[in-house]
Coordinates of C-alpha atoms and ligand atoms in Angstrom, one line a residue:
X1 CA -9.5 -40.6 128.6
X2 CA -7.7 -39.6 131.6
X3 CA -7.4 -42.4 134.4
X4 CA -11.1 -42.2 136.5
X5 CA -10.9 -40.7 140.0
X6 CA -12.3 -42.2 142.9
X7 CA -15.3 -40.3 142.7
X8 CA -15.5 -41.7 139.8
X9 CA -15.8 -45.0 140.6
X10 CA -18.4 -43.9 144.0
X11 CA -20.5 -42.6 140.7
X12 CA -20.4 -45.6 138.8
X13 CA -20.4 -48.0 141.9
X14 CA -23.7 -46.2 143.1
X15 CA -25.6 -46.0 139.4
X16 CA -25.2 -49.8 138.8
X17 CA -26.1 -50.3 142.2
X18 CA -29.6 -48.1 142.0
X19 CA -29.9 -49.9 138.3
X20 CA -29.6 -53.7 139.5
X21 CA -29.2 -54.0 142.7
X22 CA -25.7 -55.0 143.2
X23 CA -22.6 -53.8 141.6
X24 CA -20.0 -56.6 140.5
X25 CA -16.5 -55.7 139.7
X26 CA -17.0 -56.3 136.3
X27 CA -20.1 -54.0 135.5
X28 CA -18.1 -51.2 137.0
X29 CA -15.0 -51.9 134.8
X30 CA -16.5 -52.1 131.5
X31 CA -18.7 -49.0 132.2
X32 CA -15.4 -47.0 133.3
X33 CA -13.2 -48.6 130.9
X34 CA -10.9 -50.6 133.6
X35 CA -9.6 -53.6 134.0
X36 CA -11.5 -55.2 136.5
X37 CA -8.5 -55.4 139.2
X38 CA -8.3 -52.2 139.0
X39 CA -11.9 -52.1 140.3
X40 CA -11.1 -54.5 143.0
X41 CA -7.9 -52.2 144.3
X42 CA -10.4 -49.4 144.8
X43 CA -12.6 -51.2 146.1
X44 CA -10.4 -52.1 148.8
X45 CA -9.3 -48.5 148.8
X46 CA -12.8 -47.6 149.3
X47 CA -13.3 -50.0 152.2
X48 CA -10.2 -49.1 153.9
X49 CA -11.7 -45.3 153.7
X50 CA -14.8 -46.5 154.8
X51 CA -16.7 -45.8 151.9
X52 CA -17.8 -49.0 151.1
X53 CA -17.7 -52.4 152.5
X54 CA -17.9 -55.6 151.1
X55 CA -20.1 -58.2 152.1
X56 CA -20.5 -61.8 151.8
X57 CA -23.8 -61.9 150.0
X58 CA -24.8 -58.6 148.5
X59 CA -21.0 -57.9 147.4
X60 CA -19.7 -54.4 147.2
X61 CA -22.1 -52.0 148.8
X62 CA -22.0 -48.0 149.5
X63 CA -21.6 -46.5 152.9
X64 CA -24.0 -43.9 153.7
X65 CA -20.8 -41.9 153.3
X66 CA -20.0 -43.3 150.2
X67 CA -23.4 -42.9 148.6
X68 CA -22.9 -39.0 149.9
X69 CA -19.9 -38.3 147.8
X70 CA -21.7 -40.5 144.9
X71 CA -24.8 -38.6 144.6
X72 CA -22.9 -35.3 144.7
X73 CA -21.0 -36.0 141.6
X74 CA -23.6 -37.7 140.1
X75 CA -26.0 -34.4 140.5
X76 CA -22.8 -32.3 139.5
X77 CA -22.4 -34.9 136.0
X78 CA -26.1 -34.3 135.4
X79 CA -25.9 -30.2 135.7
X80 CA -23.3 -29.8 133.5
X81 CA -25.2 -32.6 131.0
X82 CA -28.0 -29.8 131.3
X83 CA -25.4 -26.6 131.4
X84 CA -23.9 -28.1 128.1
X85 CA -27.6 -28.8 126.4
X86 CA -29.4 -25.9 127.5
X87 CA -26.2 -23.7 126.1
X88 CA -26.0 -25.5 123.0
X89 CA -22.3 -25.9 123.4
X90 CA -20.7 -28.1 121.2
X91 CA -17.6 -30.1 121.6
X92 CA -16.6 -33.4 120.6
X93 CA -15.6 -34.1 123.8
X94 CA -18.2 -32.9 125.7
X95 CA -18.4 -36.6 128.3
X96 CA -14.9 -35.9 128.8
X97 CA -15.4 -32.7 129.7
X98 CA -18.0 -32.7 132.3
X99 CA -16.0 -36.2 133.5
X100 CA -13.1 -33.5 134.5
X101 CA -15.2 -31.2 135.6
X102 CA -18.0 -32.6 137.6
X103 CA -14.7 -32.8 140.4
X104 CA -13.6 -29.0 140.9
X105 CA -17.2 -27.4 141.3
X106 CA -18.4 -26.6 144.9
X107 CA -21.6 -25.9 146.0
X108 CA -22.0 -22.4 145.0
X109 CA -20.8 -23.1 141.4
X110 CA -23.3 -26.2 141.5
X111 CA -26.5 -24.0 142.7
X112 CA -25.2 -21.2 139.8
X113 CA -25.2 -23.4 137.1
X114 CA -28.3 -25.5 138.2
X115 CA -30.0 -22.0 138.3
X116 CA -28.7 -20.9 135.3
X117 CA -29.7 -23.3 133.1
X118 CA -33.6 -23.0 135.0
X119 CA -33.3 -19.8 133.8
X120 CA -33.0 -20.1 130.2
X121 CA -35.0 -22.4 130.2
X122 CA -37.8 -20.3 131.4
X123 CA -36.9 -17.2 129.4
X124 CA -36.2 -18.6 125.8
X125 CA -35.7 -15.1 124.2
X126 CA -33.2 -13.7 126.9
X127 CA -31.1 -17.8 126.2
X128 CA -31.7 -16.2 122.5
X129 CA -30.5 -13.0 122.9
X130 CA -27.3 -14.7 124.9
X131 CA -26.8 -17.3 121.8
X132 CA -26.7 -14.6 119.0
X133 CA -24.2 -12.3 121.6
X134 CA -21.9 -15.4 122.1
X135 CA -22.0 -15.7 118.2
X136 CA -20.9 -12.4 117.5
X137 CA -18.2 -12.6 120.0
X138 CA -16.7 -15.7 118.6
X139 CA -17.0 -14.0 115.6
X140 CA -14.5 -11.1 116.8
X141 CA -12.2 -13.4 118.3
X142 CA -11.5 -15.5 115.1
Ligands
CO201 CO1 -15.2 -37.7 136.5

């Protein structure tokens, strides 16, 4: 798993806050995998960006700049959760996937993909009709 980003850690810093509250050092490393001092560098980071702040009582908390960038990656994760599903594409790697990609997608790409998958899922036969097509292809290819 490639190193997590700092979007990432706005993502996960912003999830377990919505989920509990507060979001210790420790919850964010064992959901990203880190140590947790690497948590505390970037939260420094974060704070020197002004992204987050911490704070005697509440510990590490969002800026409303911070929880910007969050939610935008975190919509972006969820889309391609939905792009994948609705698709049917299967990989093994699928969280690792949309991990990398939830950072290079603008706005455009975003509303395309979010549309997309509406789509489909509001025409069954034409996401049918797309399935069998992409079948055939592969089957060319190989
Ligand atoms: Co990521």
């Amino acid at each position: 798993m490639p190193t997590p980003s700092m979007e990432d850690y706005l993502e996960k810093i912003y999830l377990i806050f919505e989920q509990k509250g507060y979001a210790r050092a420790t919850d964010v490393a064992s959901s990203l995998d880190v140590l947790p001092s690497s948590v505390t560098k970037m939260m420094q980071k974060l704070d020197e960006k002004g992204l987050g702040v911490y704070e005697k009582y509440r510990g590490f908390i969002l800026t409303p700049k911070g929880i910007k960038i969050a939610k935008d990656i975190a919509y972006k994760h969820h889309i391609l959760e939905e792009f994948f599903r609705v698709l049917e594409i299967k990989s093994d790697n699928i969280y690792n996937e949309i991990e990398g990609l939830e950072h290079h997608i603008g706005e455009e790409m975003a509303l395309s993909i979010a549309s997309l998958v509406k789509f489909f899922e509001e025409n069954p036969g034409i996401k049918a009709s797309y399935i069998k097509y992409r079948q055939e292809m592969g089957k060319q290819d190989n």
